Coordinates of C-alpha atoms in Angstrom, one line a residue:
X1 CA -15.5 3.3 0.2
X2 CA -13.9 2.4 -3.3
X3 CA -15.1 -0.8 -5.0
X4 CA -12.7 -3.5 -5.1
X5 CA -10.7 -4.4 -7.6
X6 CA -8.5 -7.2 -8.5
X7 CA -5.1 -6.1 -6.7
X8 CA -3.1 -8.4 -9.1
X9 CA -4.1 -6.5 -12.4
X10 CA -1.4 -3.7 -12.4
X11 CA 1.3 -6.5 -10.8
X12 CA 0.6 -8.8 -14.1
X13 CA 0.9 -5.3 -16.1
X14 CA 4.2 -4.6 -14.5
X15 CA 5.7 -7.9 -14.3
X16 CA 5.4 -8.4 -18.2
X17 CA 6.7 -4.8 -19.2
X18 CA 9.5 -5.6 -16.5
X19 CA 10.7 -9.4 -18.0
X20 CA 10.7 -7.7 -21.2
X21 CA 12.6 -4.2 -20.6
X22 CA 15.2 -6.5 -18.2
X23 CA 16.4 -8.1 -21.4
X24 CA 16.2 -5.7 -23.3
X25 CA 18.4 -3.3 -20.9
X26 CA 21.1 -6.3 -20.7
X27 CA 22.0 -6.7 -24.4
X28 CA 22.3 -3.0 -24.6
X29 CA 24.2 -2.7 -21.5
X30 CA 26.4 -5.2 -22.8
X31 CA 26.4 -3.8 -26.2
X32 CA 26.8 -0.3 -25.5
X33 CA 29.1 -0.3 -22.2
X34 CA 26.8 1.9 -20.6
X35 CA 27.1 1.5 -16.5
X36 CA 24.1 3.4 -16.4
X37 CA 22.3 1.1 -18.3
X38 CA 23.4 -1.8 -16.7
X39 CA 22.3 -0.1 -13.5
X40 CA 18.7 0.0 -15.2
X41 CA 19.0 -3.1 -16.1
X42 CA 19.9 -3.9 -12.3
X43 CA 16.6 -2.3 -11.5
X44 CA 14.5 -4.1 -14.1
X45 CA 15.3 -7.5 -13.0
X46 CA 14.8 -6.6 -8.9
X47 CA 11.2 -4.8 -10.0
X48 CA 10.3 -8.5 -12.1
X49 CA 11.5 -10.2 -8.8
X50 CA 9.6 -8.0 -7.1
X51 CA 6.2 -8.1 -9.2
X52 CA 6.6 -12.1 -8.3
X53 CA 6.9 -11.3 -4.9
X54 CA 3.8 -9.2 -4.5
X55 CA 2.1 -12.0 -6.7
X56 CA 3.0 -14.6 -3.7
X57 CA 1.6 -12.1 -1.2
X58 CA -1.7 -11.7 -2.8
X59 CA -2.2 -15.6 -3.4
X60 CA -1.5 -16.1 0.2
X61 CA -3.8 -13.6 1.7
X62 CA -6.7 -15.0 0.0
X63 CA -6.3 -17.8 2.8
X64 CA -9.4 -18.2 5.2
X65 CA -9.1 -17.1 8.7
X66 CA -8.4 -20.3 11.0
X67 CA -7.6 -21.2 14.7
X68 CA -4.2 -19.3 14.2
X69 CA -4.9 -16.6 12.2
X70 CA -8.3 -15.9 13.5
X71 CA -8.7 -12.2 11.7
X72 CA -7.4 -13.9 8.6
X73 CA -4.2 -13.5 6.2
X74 CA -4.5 -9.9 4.6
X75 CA -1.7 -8.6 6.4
X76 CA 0.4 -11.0 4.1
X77 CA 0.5 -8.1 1.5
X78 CA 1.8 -5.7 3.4
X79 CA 4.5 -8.3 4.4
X80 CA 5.3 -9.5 0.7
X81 CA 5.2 -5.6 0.2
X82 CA 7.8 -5.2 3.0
X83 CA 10.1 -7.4 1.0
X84 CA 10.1 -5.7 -2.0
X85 CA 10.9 -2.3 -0.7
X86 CA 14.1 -4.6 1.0
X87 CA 15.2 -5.6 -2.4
X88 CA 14.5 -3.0 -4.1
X89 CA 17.3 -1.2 -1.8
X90 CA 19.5 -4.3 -1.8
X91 CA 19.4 -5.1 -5.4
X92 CA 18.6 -2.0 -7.1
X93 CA 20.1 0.9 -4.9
X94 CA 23.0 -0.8 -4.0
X95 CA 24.1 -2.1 -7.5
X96 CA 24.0 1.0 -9.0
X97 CA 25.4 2.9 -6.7
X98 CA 28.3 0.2 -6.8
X99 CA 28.6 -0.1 -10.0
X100 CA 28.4 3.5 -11.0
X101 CA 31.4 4.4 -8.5
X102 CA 33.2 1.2 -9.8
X103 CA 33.1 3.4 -13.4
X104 CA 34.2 6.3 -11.7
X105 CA 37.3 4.5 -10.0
X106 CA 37.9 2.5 -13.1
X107 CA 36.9 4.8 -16.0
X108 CA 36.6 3.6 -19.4
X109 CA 35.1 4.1 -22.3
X110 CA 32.1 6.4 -23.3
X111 CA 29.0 4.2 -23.6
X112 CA 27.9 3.5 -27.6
X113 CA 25.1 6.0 -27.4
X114 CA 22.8 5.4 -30.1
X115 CA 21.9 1.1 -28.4
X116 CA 21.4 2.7 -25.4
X117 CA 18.8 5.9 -25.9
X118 CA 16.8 3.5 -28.6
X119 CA 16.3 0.9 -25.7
X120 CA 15.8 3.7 -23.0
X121 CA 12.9 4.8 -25.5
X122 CA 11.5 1.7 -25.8
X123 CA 11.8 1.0 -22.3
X124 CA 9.8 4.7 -21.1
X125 CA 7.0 3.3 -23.2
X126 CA 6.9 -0.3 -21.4
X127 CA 7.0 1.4 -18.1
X128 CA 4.6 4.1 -19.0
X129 CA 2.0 1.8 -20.1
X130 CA 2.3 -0.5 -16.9
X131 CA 2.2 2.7 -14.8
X132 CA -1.0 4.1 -16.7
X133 CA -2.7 0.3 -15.3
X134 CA -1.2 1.3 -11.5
X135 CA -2.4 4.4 -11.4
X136 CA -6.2 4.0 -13.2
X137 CA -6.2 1.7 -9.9
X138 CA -5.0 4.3 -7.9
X139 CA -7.5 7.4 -8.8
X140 CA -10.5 4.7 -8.4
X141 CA -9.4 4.4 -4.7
X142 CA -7.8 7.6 -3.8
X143 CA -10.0 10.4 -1.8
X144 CA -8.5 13.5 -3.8
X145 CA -6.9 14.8 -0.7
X146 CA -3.7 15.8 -2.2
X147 CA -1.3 13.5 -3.9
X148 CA 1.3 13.2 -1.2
X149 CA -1.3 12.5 1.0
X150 CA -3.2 10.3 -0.6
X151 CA -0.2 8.0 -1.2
X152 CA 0.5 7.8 2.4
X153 CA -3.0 6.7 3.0
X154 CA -3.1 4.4 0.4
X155 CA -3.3 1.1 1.9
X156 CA -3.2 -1.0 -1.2
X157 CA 0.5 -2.3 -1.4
X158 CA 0.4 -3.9 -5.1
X159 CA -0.8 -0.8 -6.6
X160 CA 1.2 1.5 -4.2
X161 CA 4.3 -0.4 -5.1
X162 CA 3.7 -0.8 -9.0
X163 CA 3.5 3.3 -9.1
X164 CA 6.7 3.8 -7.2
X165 CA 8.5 1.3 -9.1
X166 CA 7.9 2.5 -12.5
X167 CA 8.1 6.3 -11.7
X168 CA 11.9 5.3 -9.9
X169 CA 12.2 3.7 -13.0
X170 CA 10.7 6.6 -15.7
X171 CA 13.0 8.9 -13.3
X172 CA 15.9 6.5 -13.7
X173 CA 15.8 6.2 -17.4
X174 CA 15.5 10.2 -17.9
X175 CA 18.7 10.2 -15.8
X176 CA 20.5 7.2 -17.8
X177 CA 19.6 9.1 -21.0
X178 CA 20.8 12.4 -19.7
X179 CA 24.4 10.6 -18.3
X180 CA 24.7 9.1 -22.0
X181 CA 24.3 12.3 -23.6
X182 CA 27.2 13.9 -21.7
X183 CA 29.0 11.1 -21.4
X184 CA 28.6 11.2 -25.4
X185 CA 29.1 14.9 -25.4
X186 CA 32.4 15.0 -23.8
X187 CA 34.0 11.9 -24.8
X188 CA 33.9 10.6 -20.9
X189 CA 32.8 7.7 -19.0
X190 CA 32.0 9.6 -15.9
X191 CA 28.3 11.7 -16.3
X192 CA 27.1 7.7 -17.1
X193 CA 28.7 6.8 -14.1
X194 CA 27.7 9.4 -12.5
X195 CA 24.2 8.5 -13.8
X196 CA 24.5 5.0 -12.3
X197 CA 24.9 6.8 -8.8
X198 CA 21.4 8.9 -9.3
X199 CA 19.8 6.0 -10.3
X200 CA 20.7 3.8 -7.1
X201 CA 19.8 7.1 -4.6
X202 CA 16.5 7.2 -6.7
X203 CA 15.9 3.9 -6.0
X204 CA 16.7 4.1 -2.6
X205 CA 14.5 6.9 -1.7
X206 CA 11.5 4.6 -3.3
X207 CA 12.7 1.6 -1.2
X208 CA 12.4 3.4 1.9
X209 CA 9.1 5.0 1.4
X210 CA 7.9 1.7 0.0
X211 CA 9.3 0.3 3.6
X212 CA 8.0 2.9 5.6
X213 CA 4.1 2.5 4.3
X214 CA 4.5 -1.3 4.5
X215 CA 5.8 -1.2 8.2
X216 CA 3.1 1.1 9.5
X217 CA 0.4 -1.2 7.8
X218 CA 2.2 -4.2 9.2
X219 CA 1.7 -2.6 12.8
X220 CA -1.9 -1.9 12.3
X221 CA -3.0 1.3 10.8
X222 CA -6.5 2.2 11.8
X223 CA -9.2 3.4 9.5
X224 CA -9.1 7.2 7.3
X225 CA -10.0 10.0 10.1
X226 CA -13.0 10.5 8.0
X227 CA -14.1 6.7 8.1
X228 CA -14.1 7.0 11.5
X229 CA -16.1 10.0 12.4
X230 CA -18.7 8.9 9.8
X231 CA -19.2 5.4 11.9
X232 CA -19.3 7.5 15.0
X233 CA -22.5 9.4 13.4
X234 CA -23.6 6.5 12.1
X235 CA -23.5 4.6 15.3
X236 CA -24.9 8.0 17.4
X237 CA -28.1 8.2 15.6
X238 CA -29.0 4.6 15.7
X239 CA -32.0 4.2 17.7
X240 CA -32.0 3.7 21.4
X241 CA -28.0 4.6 20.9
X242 CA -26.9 7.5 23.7
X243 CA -23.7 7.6 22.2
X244 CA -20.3 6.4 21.6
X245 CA -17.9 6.0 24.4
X246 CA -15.0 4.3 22.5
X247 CA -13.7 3.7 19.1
X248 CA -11.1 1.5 17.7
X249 CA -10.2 0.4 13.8
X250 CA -7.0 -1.1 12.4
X251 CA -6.7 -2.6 9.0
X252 CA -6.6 -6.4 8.8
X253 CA -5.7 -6.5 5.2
X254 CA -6.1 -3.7 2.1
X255 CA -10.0 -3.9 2.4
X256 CA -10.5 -5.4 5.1
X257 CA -11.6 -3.5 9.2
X258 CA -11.5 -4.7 12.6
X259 CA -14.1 -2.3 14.5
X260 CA -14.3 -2.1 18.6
X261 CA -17.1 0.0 19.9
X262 CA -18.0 0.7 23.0
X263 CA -21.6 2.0 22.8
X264 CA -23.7 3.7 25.8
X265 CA -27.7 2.3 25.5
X266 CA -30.6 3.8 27.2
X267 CA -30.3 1.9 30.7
X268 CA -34.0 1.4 30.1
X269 CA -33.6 -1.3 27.7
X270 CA -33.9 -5.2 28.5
X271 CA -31.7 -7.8 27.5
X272 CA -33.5 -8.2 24.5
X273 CA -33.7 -4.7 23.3
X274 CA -29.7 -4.3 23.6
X275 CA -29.4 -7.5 21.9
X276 CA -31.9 -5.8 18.7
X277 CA -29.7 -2.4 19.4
X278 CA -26.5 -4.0 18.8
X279 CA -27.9 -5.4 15.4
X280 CA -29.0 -2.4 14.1
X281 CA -25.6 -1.0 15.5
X282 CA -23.1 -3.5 13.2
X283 CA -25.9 -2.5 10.2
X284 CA -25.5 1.2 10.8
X285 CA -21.4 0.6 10.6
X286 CA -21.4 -2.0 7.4
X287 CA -23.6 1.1 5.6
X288 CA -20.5 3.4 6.1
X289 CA -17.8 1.2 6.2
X290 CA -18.2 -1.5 3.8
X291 CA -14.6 -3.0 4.5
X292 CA -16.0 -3.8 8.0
X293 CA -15.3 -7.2 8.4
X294 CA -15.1 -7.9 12.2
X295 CA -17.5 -5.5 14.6
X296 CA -17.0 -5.8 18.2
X297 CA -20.0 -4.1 20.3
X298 CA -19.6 -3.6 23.8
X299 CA -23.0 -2.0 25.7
X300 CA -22.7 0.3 28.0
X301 CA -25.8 0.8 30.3
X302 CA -24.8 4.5 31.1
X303 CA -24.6 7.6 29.6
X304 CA -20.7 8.4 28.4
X305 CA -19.1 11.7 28.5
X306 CA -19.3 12.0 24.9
X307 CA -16.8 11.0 22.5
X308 CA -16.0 14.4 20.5
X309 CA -15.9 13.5 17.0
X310 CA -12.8 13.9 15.1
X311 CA -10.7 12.5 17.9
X312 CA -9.6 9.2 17.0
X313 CA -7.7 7.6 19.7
X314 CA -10.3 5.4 21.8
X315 CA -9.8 3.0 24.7
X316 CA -10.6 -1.3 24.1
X317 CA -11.6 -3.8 26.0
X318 CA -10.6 -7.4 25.9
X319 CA -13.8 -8.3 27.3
X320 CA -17.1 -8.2 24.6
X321 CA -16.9 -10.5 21.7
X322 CA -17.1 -9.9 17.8
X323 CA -19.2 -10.7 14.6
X324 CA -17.4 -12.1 12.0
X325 CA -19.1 -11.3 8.3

């Protein structure tokens, strides 16, 4: 597993670059009459908002575990992350896609071209530099499976967010520049406008794979496939071990694993020795899956069917109790 890092690191990195490009964007929206523009703009201040949000959702987590939230407060990122992919679609998406048909409808004036492509320069370099941050994070942590797939498994929401945000908003500002071109080009209002629209359905494709990732984290995801067969081997050649009958994992926060084993034990072993084989057990797991934070062991005097490996549904009982580290 990937060492930890600070999660809030790329969040301060976009939240400055974001504060700064939002005022930018609004003089020169102002300035220019760009309804693209201001439909960056738009998206600037949501993404600050939302780099304050995720800020509120890593302070929270931090939180101990207590009486009523006895597997902690992790999960509070992938809430705080739930919000931001909501505004992100309200504020951003919506906005623009308002505003830009509002300059279709109305028309107007051609934006002033020159304001406008010196602050979306400036701006590409701001977001650039605060994506470079999000994704250093990301490669430390991702498996190399594929970059589609490793985003969906990423289950760091900061850092996941950050890196959709500021490509929407690299994407947004090629678009923007492209719609003041023509708009420039042609002596018309409507590629900006039209550019305004792209923006918002850019932005709204980002908010709802933002919202998709943070609501199947907030329902429990369980550990990488690969996690879990290598604590199944782990477990399987622990001494006096016959094998695994049951496995369950869901993430409790980012780094952070609830584990449920049932585990079948040579019936020749006394009290004691299950007791010793149900340490060595929970050390077996923490050496593949550092994250482990709560391991639940429940013997099993009998000899399973085994558990083929790679299969990664598993039944749980209530019953049994867990380690907390």
């Amino acid at each position: 597993m990937a060492e930890r890092q600070d999660p809030a690191r790329s969040v301060y990195a976009a939240l400055a670059a974001n504060t700064a490009i939002a005022v930018v964007k609004i003089v020169a929206g102002i300035v220019s009459g760009s309804a693209a523009m201001m439909a960056e703009a738009a998206h600037s201040i949501a993404d600050t908002g939302n780099q304050a949000l995720l800020l509120v959702g890593i302070r929270r987590s931090r939180r101990r575990p207590d009486a009523a939230h006895p597997f902690g407060y992790g999960r509070e990122r992938f809430f705080f992350g739930f919000l931001v992919a909501i505004s992100l679609f309200t504020i951003g998406a919506t906005f623009s896609v308002l505003h830009g048909i509002s300059g279709l409808v109305d028309g107007g004036e051609p934006p002033h071209a020159p304001v406008a492509l010196a602050v979306i320069a400036i701006s590409a370099v701001l977001e650039g530099s605060a994506l470079r941050t999000a994704w250093r994070q990301f490669e430390a942590k991702r498996p190399h499976k594929g970059l589609w797939r490793d985003l969906r498994e990423m289950k760091d929401p900061e850092v996941l967010t950050v890196i959709g945000e500021d490509s929407a908003a690299i994407s947004g500002l090629a678009v923007a520049a492209a719609g003041i071109v023509l708009s420039e080009v042609t002596h018309s209002s409507v590629p900006d406008s039209v550019g305004s629209i792209v923006i918002g359905v850019i932005l709204a494709a980002v908010a709802f794979f933002l919202g998709r990732e943070s609501r199947d984290l907030l329902l429990g995801e369980p550990a990488a496939a690969e996690v879990q067969d290598g604590i199944r081997r782990a477990v399987a050649s622990t001494p006096d071990v016959d094998g695994v009958v049951s496995l369950v994992t869901v993430h409790t926060g980012p780094d952070d694993l609830f584990i449920g084993l049932e585990v079948a034990f040579r019936d020749d072993l006394t009290t004691d020795d299950v007791e010793r084989a149900v340490d060595r057990v929970e050390e077996s797991v923490r050496r593949v899956a550092p994250g482990a934070r709560w391991i639940l062991v429940e013997p099993e005097l009998r000899r399973p069917e085994p558990e083929r490996v790679g299969a990664h549904t598993g039944r749980g009982r209530p019953a049994g109790a867990y380690r907390a580290r």
